[in-house]
Tab-separated table of C-alpha atoms in Angstrom:
chain	number	residue	atom	x	y	z
A	1	MET	CA	0.006	0.033	-0.003
A	2	ASN	CA	1.374	3.471	-0.864
A	3	SER	CA	1.323	5.937	1.896
A	4	PHE	CA	0.887	9.626	1.160
A	5	PRO	CA	-0.205	12.729	3.161
A	6	ASP	CA	-3.927	13.214	3.104
A	7	PRO	CA	-4.410	15.934	0.524
A	8	LEU	CA	-7.718	16.928	2.013
A	9	THR	CA	-6.152	17.865	5.396
A	10	THR	CA	-2.560	18.374	4.619
A	11	PRO	CA	-1.607	21.685	2.838
A	12	PHE	CA	-0.328	21.156	-0.639
A	13	ASN	CA	3.427	21.961	-0.388
A	14	ASP	CA	4.141	23.261	-3.840
A	15	GLU	CA	3.994	26.966	-3.704
A	16	MET	CA	3.372	27.170	-7.348
A	17	HIS	CA	-0.114	25.793	-7.013
A	18	HIS	CA	-1.262	28.785	-5.036
A	19	ARG	CA	-0.083	31.423	-7.521
A	20	ASP	CA	-1.369	32.722	-10.754
A	21	ILE	CA	0.399	30.971	-13.674
A	22	ASP	CA	1.749	34.340	-15.045
A	23	GLU	CA	3.571	34.967	-11.848
A	24	LEU	CA	5.484	31.615	-11.905
A	25	SER	CA	9.170	31.808	-11.856
A	26	LEU	CA	11.666	29.119	-12.451
A	27	SER	CA	12.674	28.972	-8.841
A	28	ASN	CA	9.029	27.869	-8.060
A	29	LEU	CA	9.311	25.079	-10.654
A	30	SER	CA	12.590	23.652	-9.506
A	31	ASP	CA	12.554	20.963	-6.899
A	32	ASN	CA	15.603	21.887	-4.801
A	33	SER	CA	17.220	24.841	-6.560
A	34	SER	CA	17.790	28.437	-5.433
A	35	THR	CA	18.823	29.613	-8.860
A	36	THR	CA	16.459	31.513	-11.040
A	37	SER	CA	18.514	31.412	-14.192
A	38	ASN	CA	16.625	30.459	-17.326
A	39	ASP	CA	18.934	31.345	-20.142
A	40	HIS	CA	18.587	29.384	-23.263
A	41	ASP	CA	21.285	28.915	-25.922
A	42	LEU	CA	18.524	28.957	-28.705
A	43	ASP	CA	15.730	31.486	-29.230
A	44	SER	CA	12.661	29.715	-28.080
A	45	ALA	CA	10.557	32.096	-30.111
A	46	THR	CA	12.095	30.685	-33.346
A	47	PHE	CA	12.595	26.977	-32.452
A	48	PHE	CA	9.999	24.739	-30.771
A	49	GLU	CA	10.540	21.164	-29.519
A	50	GLY	CA	7.704	19.339	-31.158
A	51	PRO	CA	8.404	15.717	-30.211
A	52	GLU	CA	6.478	14.760	-27.080
A	53	LYS	CA	7.555	13.344	-23.729
A	54	THR	CA	5.107	10.575	-22.755
A	55	LEU	CA	4.227	9.248	-19.314
A	56	GLU	CA	1.865	6.321	-18.932
A	57	VAL	CA	0.867	4.984	-15.643
A	58	GLN	CA	-1.318	1.951	-15.123
A	59	PHE	CA	-3.013	1.182	-11.837
A	60	THR	CA	-4.947	-1.679	-10.185
A	61	PRO	CA	-7.881	-1.078	-7.843
A	62	THR	CA	-7.919	-2.818	-4.415
A	63	THR	CA	-11.589	-1.948	-3.854
A	64	PRO	CA	-14.438	-2.317	-6.400
A	65	THR	CA	-14.922	0.751	-8.620
A	66	THR	CA	-15.890	1.601	-12.284
A	67	LEU	CA	-14.543	5.104	-12.162
A	68	GLY	CA	-11.031	4.905	-10.712
A	69	LEU	CA	-8.973	7.833	-12.159
A	70	ARG	CA	-12.003	9.302	-13.949
A	71	SER	CA	-13.174	10.210	-10.451
A	72	LEU	CA	-10.313	12.723	-9.986
A	73	SER	CA	-11.750	16.254	-9.816
A	74	ARG	CA	-10.941	18.888	-12.316
A	75	LYS	CA	-9.087	20.874	-9.588
A	76	ILE	CA	-6.724	17.929	-8.942
A	77	LEU	CA	-6.128	17.433	-12.776
A	78	ASP	CA	-5.248	21.094	-12.974
A	79	LYS	CA	-2.717	20.650	-10.256
A	80	ILE	CA	-1.190	17.561	-11.942
A	81	CYS	CA	-0.872	19.374	-15.274
A	82	LEU	CA	0.417	22.615	-13.738
A	83	ARG	CA	3.228	20.687	-12.138
A	84	ALA	CA	4.164	19.640	-15.697
A	85	ARG	CA	3.925	23.239	-16.939
A	86	CYS	CA	0.732	22.780	-18.997
A	87	THR	CA	-2.963	23.601	-18.754
A	88	ILE	CA	-6.271	21.869	-19.714
A	89	ILE	CA	-7.950	23.553	-22.554
A	90	SER	CA	-10.726	21.220	-23.751
A	91	LYS	CA	-12.278	17.813	-23.035
A	92	VAL	CA	-14.302	15.094	-24.817
A	93	SER	CA	-15.486	11.910	-23.276
A	94	ASN	CA	-17.241	8.639	-24.028
A	95	ALA	CA	-18.127	5.603	-21.942
A	96	TYR	CA	-14.533	4.404	-21.682
A	97	LEU	CA	-12.196	7.440	-21.374
A	98	ASP	CA	-11.787	11.221	-21.097
A	99	ALA	CA	-9.521	13.019	-23.545
A	100	TYR	CA	-8.088	16.418	-22.796
A	101	VAL	CA	-6.391	18.868	-25.184
A	102	LEU	CA	-3.645	20.590	-23.244
A	103	SER	CA	-1.680	23.720	-23.724
A	104	GLU	CA	1.209	21.450	-24.618
A	105	SER	CA	-0.322	18.307	-26.131
A	106	SER	CA	-2.701	15.773	-24.553
A	107	LEU	CA	-4.020	13.908	-21.528
A	108	PHE	CA	-6.059	10.602	-21.679
A	109	ILE	CA	-7.653	9.152	-18.595
A	110	TYR	CA	-9.223	5.682	-18.256
A	111	PRO	CA	-10.450	4.148	-14.986
A	112	PHE	CA	-7.002	2.612	-14.444
A	113	MET	CA	-4.686	4.075	-16.928
A	114	LEU	CA	-3.390	7.682	-17.501
A	115	VAL	CA	-1.458	8.828	-20.447
A	116	LEU	CA	0.065	12.288	-20.369
A	117	LYS	CA	1.931	13.735	-23.426
A	118	THR	CA	3.713	17.125	-23.385
A	119	CYS	CA	5.978	18.990	-25.713
A	120	GLY	CA	8.230	22.019	-25.700
A	121	THR	CA	9.982	22.738	-22.462
A	122	THR	CA	7.388	21.099	-20.204
A	123	THR	CA	8.631	19.321	-17.015
A	124	LEU	CA	6.490	16.243	-17.388
A	125	LEU	CA	8.143	14.080	-14.792
A	126	ARG	CA	7.572	16.660	-12.140
A	127	CYS	CA	3.925	15.539	-12.073
A	128	VAL	CA	4.633	12.055	-10.947
A	129	LYS	CA	4.639	12.822	-7.214
A	130	THR	CA	1.337	14.955	-7.454
A	131	LEU	CA	-0.306	12.224	-9.508
A	132	LEU	CA	0.463	9.420	-7.111
A	133	GLN	CA	-0.447	11.604	-4.152
A	134	PHE	CA	-3.969	11.992	-5.326
A	135	ALA	CA	-4.531	8.793	-7.479
A	136	CYS	CA	-3.493	6.508	-4.739
A	137	ASN	CA	-5.579	8.205	-2.065
A	138	PRO	CA	-9.171	6.800	-1.577
A	139	LYS	CA	-10.313	10.259	-0.397
A	140	THR	CA	-9.641	11.842	-3.772
A	141	CYS	CA	-9.750	8.855	-6.168
A	142	GLU	CA	-12.193	5.846	-6.137
A	143	GLY	CA	-10.788	2.367	-6.062
A	144	ASN	CA	-7.905	2.695	-3.568
A	145	LEU	CA	-5.488	2.375	-6.424
A	146	VAL	CA	-2.028	0.877	-6.552
A	147	VAL	CA	0.518	1.566	-9.262
A	148	GLU	CA	1.102	-1.412	-11.395
A	149	TRP	CA	3.130	-0.191	-14.538
A	150	VAL	CA	4.928	2.926	-15.402
A	151	GLY	CA	6.372	3.869	-18.717
A	152	TYR	CA	8.152	7.104	-19.837
A	153	SER	CA	9.560	7.706	-23.160
A	154	ARG	CA	10.743	10.383	-25.630
A	155	LYS	CA	12.772	10.852	-28.725
A	156	ASN	CA	16.070	12.657	-28.283
A	157	PHE	CA	15.613	16.366	-28.257
A	158	SER	CA	16.141	18.320	-31.466
A	159	PHE	CA	16.905	21.376	-29.349
A	160	PRO	CA	18.130	20.264	-26.015
A	161	GLU	CA	19.453	23.657	-25.174
A	162	LEU	CA	15.838	24.775	-24.730
A	163	GLN	CA	14.971	22.464	-21.897
A	164	LEU	CA	15.002	24.124	-18.466
A	165	LYS	CA	18.478	23.786	-17.055
A	166	THR	CA	17.100	23.226	-13.596
A	167	GLY	CA	14.490	20.743	-14.695
A	168	PRO	CA	14.578	16.933	-14.817
A	169	HIS	CA	14.797	16.789	-18.577
A	170	THR	CA	18.361	18.013	-19.355
A	171	SER	CA	19.343	14.418	-20.275
A	172	PHE	CA	17.969	10.962	-20.130
A	173	GLN	CA	20.372	10.062	-17.232
A	174	ALA	CA	18.928	13.054	-15.284
A	175	GLU	CA	15.423	11.776	-16.034
A	176	LEU	CA	16.279	8.332	-14.729
A	177	GLU	CA	17.845	9.743	-11.662
A	178	TYR	CA	14.716	11.960	-11.054
A	179	ILE	CA	12.403	9.013	-11.236
A	180	ALA	CA	14.784	6.964	-8.940
A	181	ARG	CA	14.556	9.852	-6.260
A	182	HIS	CA	10.911	9.110	-6.148
A	183	GLU	CA	10.929	5.342	-5.746
A	184	HIS	CA	9.959	5.735	-2.079
A	185	LEU	CA	6.497	6.869	-3.231
A	186	SER	CA	5.875	3.433	-4.821
A	187	ARG	CA	7.896	0.349	-5.456
A	188	SER	CA	6.474	0.288	-8.862
A	189	LEU	CA	8.633	3.235	-9.949
A	190	LYS	CA	11.739	1.041	-9.746
A	191	GLY	CA	12.536	0.037	-13.337
A	192	ASN	CA	15.156	0.421	-16.043
A	193	GLY	CA	15.942	2.750	-18.946
A	194	TYR	CA	16.816	1.781	-22.519
A	195	THR	CA	17.973	3.537	-25.617
A	196	LEU	CA	16.818	2.309	-29.061
A	197	GLY	CA	18.343	3.441	-32.277
A	198	PRO	CA	21.641	5.096	-33.372
A	199	VAL	CA	23.030	7.621	-30.785
A	200	THR	CA	24.557	9.461	-33.780
A	201	GLY	CA	20.952	10.046	-35.240
A	202	ASP	CA	17.355	9.847	-34.216
A	203	HIS	CA	16.946	7.546	-31.139
A	204	TRP	CA	14.232	6.799	-28.553
A	205	PHE	CA	14.577	6.779	-24.886
A	206	VAL	CA	12.306	4.370	-22.877
A	207	PHE	CA	11.836	3.753	-19.151
A	208	VAL	CA	9.698	0.888	-17.937
A	209	ALA	CA	8.839	-0.271	-14.446
A	210	ASP	CA	6.614	-3.312	-14.338
A	211	ARG	CA	5.032	-4.740	-11.194
A	212	THR	CA	1.966	-6.289	-13.077
A	213	GLN	CA	0.648	-9.487	-11.284
A	214	ARG	CA	0.125	-11.718	-14.390
A	215	SER	CA	-2.295	-14.556	-14.706
A	216	ASN	CA	-3.404	-16.618	-17.698
A	217	PHE	CA	-4.728	-13.451	-19.267
A	218	VAL	CA	-2.704	-12.380	-22.362
A	219	ALA	CA	-2.453	-8.599	-22.730
A	220	THR	CA	-2.589	-7.252	-26.213
A	221	ASP	CA	-2.158	-3.556	-25.883
A	222	ARG	CA	-0.033	-1.487	-28.418
A	223	VAL	CA	0.714	2.064	-29.190
A	224	VAL	CA	2.009	3.336	-32.585
A	225	ASN	CA	3.590	6.689	-32.851
A	226	ILE	CA	4.707	8.497	-36.085
A	227	MET	CA	6.953	11.471	-35.442
A	228	MET	CA	7.437	13.414	-38.629
A	229	PHE	CA	10.020	16.126	-39.331
A	230	ASP	CA	10.248	18.758	-42.164
A	231	ILE	CA	6.738	18.466	-43.124
A	232	ASP	CA	5.509	19.734	-46.476
A	233	PRO	CA	5.749	23.523	-46.458
A	234	GLU	CA	2.476	24.006	-48.272
A	235	LEU	CA	0.611	21.795	-45.832
A	236	ALA	CA	2.305	23.656	-42.897
A	237	LYS	CA	0.793	26.908	-44.081
A	238	ASN	CA	-2.589	25.620	-43.159
A	239	PHE	CA	-1.787	25.702	-39.437
A	240	TYR	CA	-1.090	29.469	-39.070
A	241	TYR	CA	-3.854	31.137	-37.143
A	242	ASN	CA	-4.370	34.710	-38.601
A	243	GLN	CA	-5.457	33.511	-42.058
A	244	TYR	CA	-8.695	32.281	-40.636
A	245	LEU	CA	-9.576	35.397	-38.662
A	246	ASP	CA	-11.474	37.315	-41.300
A	247	GLU	CA	-13.897	34.441	-42.231
A	248	ASP	CA	-14.479	33.537	-38.566
A	249	GLU	CA	-14.510	36.902	-36.789
A	250	ALA	CA	-18.130	37.793	-37.396
A	251	HIS	CA	-19.410	34.287	-36.915
A	252	THR	CA	-17.548	33.888	-33.684
A	253	ASN	CA	-18.581	37.300	-32.257
A	254	ASN	CA	-22.373	36.595	-33.062
A	255	ASP	CA	-22.293	33.291	-31.201
A	256	ILE	CA	-20.622	34.057	-27.939
A	257	ASP	CA	-20.700	36.586	-25.114
A	258	ASN	CA	-18.130	39.262	-25.686
A	259	ASP	CA	-18.160	40.131	-22.160
A	260	ASN	CA	-15.971	36.889	-21.376
A	261	ASP	CA	-12.804	37.295	-23.314
A	262	ASN	CA	-11.548	33.883	-22.290
A	263	ASP	CA	-14.609	32.044	-23.572
A	264	THR	CA	-14.462	34.117	-26.714
A	265	ASP	CA	-10.937	33.120	-27.432
A	266	LEU	CA	-11.625	29.435	-26.667
A	267	VAL	CA	-14.648	29.339	-29.000
A	268	ARG	CA	-12.665	31.013	-31.727
A	269	ASP	CA	-9.743	28.688	-31.272
A	270	LYS	CA	-12.017	25.688	-31.565
A	271	ILE	CA	-13.697	27.144	-34.663
A	272	ILE	CA	-10.357	27.872	-36.403
A	273	GLY	CA	-9.120	24.433	-35.221
A	274	SER	CA	-12.076	22.909	-37.152
A	275	LYS	CA	-11.072	24.842	-40.189
A	276	MET	CA	-7.465	23.617	-40.006
A	277	LEU	CA	-8.808	20.032	-39.460
A	278	LYS	CA	-10.752	20.179	-42.597
A	279	LYS	CA	-8.240	22.003	-44.816
A	280	GLY	CA	-5.593	19.551	-43.773
A	281	LYS	CA	-7.927	16.622	-44.211
A	282	LEU	CA	-6.893	15.313	-40.808
A	283	GLY	CA	-10.316	13.967	-39.875
A	284	GLU	CA	-10.005	11.351	-42.560
A	285	LEU	CA	-7.325	9.717	-40.479
A	286	CYS	CA	-9.858	8.967	-37.651
A	287	PRO	CA	-13.152	8.078	-39.261
A	288	GLY	CA	-16.091	7.626	-36.938
A	289	ALA	CA	-14.263	9.045	-33.968
A	290	ILE	CA	-15.302	11.913	-31.669
A	291	ILE	CA	-12.794	14.653	-32.612
A	292	ASP	CA	-11.712	17.675	-30.457
A	293	PRO	CA	-9.552	20.001	-32.589
A	294	MET	CA	-7.823	23.157	-31.335
A	295	ALA	CA	-5.822	25.953	-33.013
A	296	PHE	CA	-3.090	28.106	-31.423
A	297	GLN	CA	-1.729	31.515	-31.739
A	298	PRO	CA	0.272	32.346	-33.726
A	299	CYS	CA	0.432	28.896	-35.168
A	300	GLY	CA	0.041	25.195	-34.328
A	301	PHE	CA	-2.662	22.583	-34.006
A	302	SER	CA	-3.673	19.740	-31.708
A	303	MET	CA	-6.448	17.352	-31.852
A	304	ASN	CA	-7.715	14.333	-29.884
A	305	ALA	CA	-9.940	11.612	-31.291
A	306	ILE	CA	-11.615	8.828	-29.297
A	307	LEU	CA	-13.436	5.837	-30.581
A	308	TYR	CA	-14.618	3.106	-28.184
A	309	LYS	CA	-11.725	2.301	-25.869
A	310	SER	CA	-9.070	3.828	-28.268
A	311	TYR	CA	-7.559	7.295	-28.620
A	312	SER	CA	-5.669	8.996	-31.533
A	313	THR	CA	-3.927	12.327	-31.250
A	314	ILE	CA	-2.409	14.640	-33.794
A	315	HIS	CA	0.006	17.630	-33.014
A	316	VAL	CA	1.446	19.963	-35.566
A	317	THR	CA	4.270	22.559	-35.169
A	318	PRO	CA	4.488	24.355	-38.536
A	319	GLU	CA	7.431	26.732	-37.973
A	320	ALA	CA	9.757	26.465	-40.909
A	321	ASP	CA	12.965	25.946	-38.795
A	322	SER	CA	11.354	23.193	-36.754
A	323	SER	CA	8.460	21.811	-38.578
A	324	TYR	CA	6.940	18.755	-36.956
A	325	ALA	CA	3.805	16.648	-36.857
A	326	SER	CA	3.034	13.539	-34.818
A	327	PHE	CA	0.260	10.915	-34.981
A	328	GLU	CA	-0.198	8.464	-32.159
A	329	THR	CA	-2.913	5.815	-31.559
A	330	ASN	CA	-3.509	2.858	-29.309
A	331	GLN	CA	-6.160	1.444	-31.621
A	332	PRO	CA	-5.443	-2.332	-31.752
A	333	LEU	CA	-5.382	-2.799	-35.496
A	334	GLY	CA	-4.246	-5.966	-37.128
A	335	SER	CA	-2.323	-4.111	-39.771
A	336	TYR	CA	-0.966	-0.474	-39.460
A	337	GLY	CA	0.368	-0.438	-43.075
A	338	SER	CA	-2.454	1.645	-44.616
A	339	LEU	CA	-2.755	3.926	-41.593
A	340	ILE	CA	0.992	4.741	-41.737
A	341	ASN	CA	0.831	5.333	-45.462
A	342	ASN	CA	-2.172	7.734	-45.117
A	343	VAL	CA	-0.563	9.607	-42.161
A	344	VAL	CA	2.652	10.105	-44.094
A	345	ARG	CA	0.869	10.936	-47.319
A	346	THR	CA	-0.886	13.681	-45.415
A	347	PHE	CA	2.110	15.404	-43.897
A	348	ARG	CA	4.806	14.591	-46.542
A	349	PRO	CA	7.806	14.775	-44.213
A	350	ARG	CA	11.265	14.483	-45.288
A	351	ARG	CA	12.011	12.020	-42.489
A	352	PHE	CA	9.968	10.287	-39.871
A	353	VAL	CA	10.525	8.126	-36.687
A	354	LEU	CA	8.141	5.139	-36.229
A	355	THR	CA	7.786	3.663	-32.771
A	356	LEU	CA	5.822	0.753	-31.436
A	357	MET	CA	5.299	-0.078	-27.666
A	358	ALA	CA	3.265	-3.242	-27.137
A	359	ASP	CA	2.526	-6.278	-25.014
A	360	GLU	CA	4.181	-9.315	-26.530
A	361	GLY	CA	0.603	-10.652	-27.114
A	362	GLY	CA	-0.204	-7.488	-29.137
A	363	VAL	CA	2.770	-7.910	-31.387
A	364	GLN	CA	1.785	-11.559	-32.125
A	365	LEU	CA	-1.722	-10.337	-33.266
A	366	MET	CA	-0.288	-7.889	-35.746
A	367	GLN	CA	-0.608	-9.356	-39.321
A	368	ASP	CA	1.676	-6.703	-40.823
A	369	ASN	CA	4.323	-5.391	-38.406
A	370	PRO	CA	5.542	-1.910	-39.682
A	371	LEU	CA	8.842	-2.547	-37.953
A	372	ALA	CA	9.614	-6.036	-39.352
A	373	PRO	CA	13.185	-7.327	-39.183
A	374	VAL	CA	15.906	-5.892	-41.350
A	375	HIS	CA	15.982	-8.962	-43.553
A	376	SER	CA	12.311	-8.446	-44.485
A	377	LYS	CA	12.042	-6.545	-47.957
A	378	LYS	CA	8.511	-5.726	-47.287
A	379	ARG	CA	9.239	-3.180	-44.753
A	380	SER	CA	12.834	-2.116	-45.781
A	381	GLU	CA	11.044	0.807	-47.450
A	382	ILE	CA	7.630	2.400	-47.441
A	383	VAL	CA	6.097	3.267	-50.871
A	384	ILE	CA	3.300	5.860	-50.892
A	385	LYS	CA	1.123	6.791	-53.866
A	386	SER	CA	-0.437	10.360	-54.461
A	387	ARG	CA	-4.014	11.017	-53.358
A	388	GLU	CA	-5.145	10.277	-56.906
A	389	GLY	CA	-3.467	6.903	-57.021
A	390	ASP	CA	-2.374	7.147	-60.716
A	391	GLY	CA	1.302	6.632	-59.922
A	392	ALA	CA	2.418	10.116	-60.873
A	393	GLY	CA	3.198	11.041	-57.373
A	394	VAL	CA	4.706	7.921	-56.000
A	395	ILE	CA	7.482	8.360	-53.484
A	396	SER	CA	9.440	6.058	-51.231
A	397	TYR	CA	10.900	6.192	-47.701
A	398	SER	CA	13.894	4.107	-46.994
A	399	ARG	CA	14.311	2.604	-43.588
A	400	LYS	CA	17.755	3.711	-42.405
A	401	SER	CA	17.739	1.937	-39.016
A	402	LEU	CA	15.787	-0.379	-36.945
A	403	ALA	CA	15.991	-1.248	-33.263
A	404	SER	CA	13.983	-3.421	-30.950
A	405	ILE	CA	14.072	-4.880	-27.381
A	406	GLN	CA	11.846	-6.781	-25.075
A	407	VAL	CA	11.951	-5.102	-21.587
A	408	GLU	CA	10.814	-6.242	-18.150
A	409	ASP	CA	8.347	-9.255	-18.659
A	410	ASP	CA	6.435	-8.743	-21.867
A	411	THR	CA	6.879	-5.074	-23.089
A	412	VAL	CA	8.194	-4.906	-26.599
A	413	CYS	CA	9.727	-1.697	-27.850
A	414	MET	CA	10.526	-1.128	-31.557
A	415	MET	CA	11.560	1.903	-33.568
A	416	GLY	CA	12.597	2.637	-37.195
A	417	ASN	CA	14.093	5.710	-38.871
A	418	PHE	CA	12.822	6.479	-42.368
A	419	GLU	CA	14.004	9.019	-44.934
A	420	LEU	CA	12.561	10.275	-48.107
A	421	LYS	CA	14.322	8.951	-51.162
A	422	GLY	CA	15.609	11.337	-53.752
A	423	GLY	CA	15.578	14.592	-51.660
A	424	GLY	CA	11.802	14.995	-51.518
A	425	GLY	CA	11.315	17.488	-54.307
A	426	GLU	CA	9.425	15.237	-56.759
A	427	TRP	CA	6.392	14.714	-54.472
A	428	GLY	CA	5.403	18.387	-54.074
A	429	GLU	CA	6.292	19.357	-57.694
A	430	LYS	CA	4.228	16.601	-59.196
A	431	GLU	CA	1.290	17.216	-56.897
A	432	LYS	CA	1.395	20.959	-57.734
A	433	GLU	CA	1.547	20.291	-61.459
A	434	LYS	CA	-1.391	17.967	-61.386
A	435	LEU	CA	-3.437	20.460	-59.365
A	436	LYS	CA	-2.499	23.257	-61.788
A	437	GLN	CA	-3.605	21.167	-64.719
A	438	LYS	CA	-7.019	20.529	-63.027
A	439	GLY	CA	-7.379	24.191	-62.083
A	440	GLY	CA	-7.694	23.084	-58.395
A	441	GLU	CA	-6.355	24.644	-55.241
A	442	GLU	CA	-3.436	23.307	-53.243
A	443	GLY	CA	-4.352	20.181	-51.357
A	444	SER	CA	-7.729	19.869	-52.952
A	445	GLY	CA	-7.300	16.232	-54.132
A	446	GLY	CA	-10.044	13.771	-53.531
A	447	ASN	CA	-10.400	11.255	-50.703
A	448	ASP	CA	-8.562	8.255	-51.961
A	449	PHE	CA	-6.766	7.218	-48.821
A	450	ASP	CA	-5.643	3.555	-48.609
A	451	ARG	CA	-8.659	1.357	-47.680
A	452	GLY	CA	-8.685	0.811	-43.956
A	453	GLY	CA	-6.188	3.517	-43.517
A	454	GLY	CA	-7.865	5.340	-40.669
A	455	VAL	CA	-8.193	4.156	-37.020
A	456	GLY	CA	-11.868	3.675	-37.053
A	457	GLY	CA	-13.744	0.376	-37.255
A	458	GLY	CA	-12.675	-1.719	-34.425
A	459	GLY	CA	-9.366	-3.619	-34.525
A	460	ASP	CA	-8.869	-7.088	-33.168
A	461	ASP	CA	-10.672	-6.505	-29.956
A	462	ALA	CA	-11.658	-2.764	-30.081
A	463	ASN	CA	-10.138	-1.923	-26.795
A	464	THR	CA	-7.123	-0.599	-25.107
A	465	ARG	CA	-4.622	0.293	-24.171
A	466	THR	CA	-5.197	22.036	-25.238
A	467	ARG	CA	-3.001	24.971	-26.469
A	468	PRO	CA	-4.838	28.232	-27.233
A	469	ILE	CA	-3.691	30.889	-25.029
A	470	LYS	CA	-2.339	34.111	-26.382
A	471	MET	CA	1.107	33.018	-27.229
A	472	ARG	CA	2.834	29.828	-28.424
A	473	PRO	CA	4.173	28.055	-26.523
A	474	SER	CA	1.194	29.001	-24.506
A	475	LEU	CA	3.038	28.889	-21.129
A	476	SER	CA	5.860	31.420	-21.603
A	477	ILE	CA	7.182	30.911	-18.018
A	478	GLY	CA	10.611	29.472	-18.731
């Protein structure tokens, strides 16, 4: 049993939780530091760290409950997110989970599992203590929960200089040491760290702590993440905010109470987010799902999609010097080939990193593993047709590296690096020429995605596994 101070009778110790977010200083965010220095070697207004840090924590109840983590109050969730330097912007729910768009990525809450993804200079691991303090206390969370499994992962930073120098994310070693300093909170935090991929290129850091009590039940969960870099510049233009203001200003002002500026901004951001969703054809990647899109100023886009027990999430950073888009889903598909093709076709990156974290049973159910062994010709490259499917826009991505490992008892981690063959110019030029001949607009091709290439429609068992403030990044506090 985990023992924590009673949060209902014990004052919350973090001073930062009692202050307005605009007043926060770095000293308040640091655990044991007296320094307030926050100098960065790069200009954070020009460069943005798009790839997300991801924390997944699974719990098991010791008393009967159907709500579990979903019984945590909004006030408590706000405290957890604030510890990670992000805020909740929007929420959608169904019978199985709650999905929150954050100021810096996404939060998904199931009865017994939480997935928190944050980008930029967020301090994700700092929320672990706060999460356990409330989740494992029966007075604030139903079920008297106990931590069963913890996973933390991220790609190597593109701009490590931008991470807070007094935070836990200055290096993977620092992150592991930070987690180890909190093992007294739960024995389930005692795990191991791994590096997959070439340290001279794109690689993936993974930490797993597994205390699952296994029986004859075979777990089949799996999560696929596509991290795309140098996305198509023409597509990236769709995710700049101001171009949509003229067409939406009158509509927005007529539909909301202008006496509340925050509500006005939120409604406008959601309306413009829906415009970005449609213009980028991103909804086609999640057919049938409940979608929650959000636009950011001056640029950027996030969306969550939930369908039955599965989530999908897309985040776009369109800045030319650090353009990036990610797509992640825990939909248990038998084959991810068409989905990967359609995601890559949509964003047309120059390179992308593909990762898979899955239970061993989940990997065995995959009919077409996108990260098959090196000797497999089938996945040594990915060939993608243009939207019209006539072959004129066919391009190929070569797999430059592949790494896999089985950690703890049955967690399988795989990653591959893919690069566009031939420099990438032919895709855009051929697409533009065809559109010019048709007299159409950029990106106006029809919907001819690969069949089955979205995350809708079930899977093998149809079950598991918010950024608009005034500025971007929305929390300019570090």
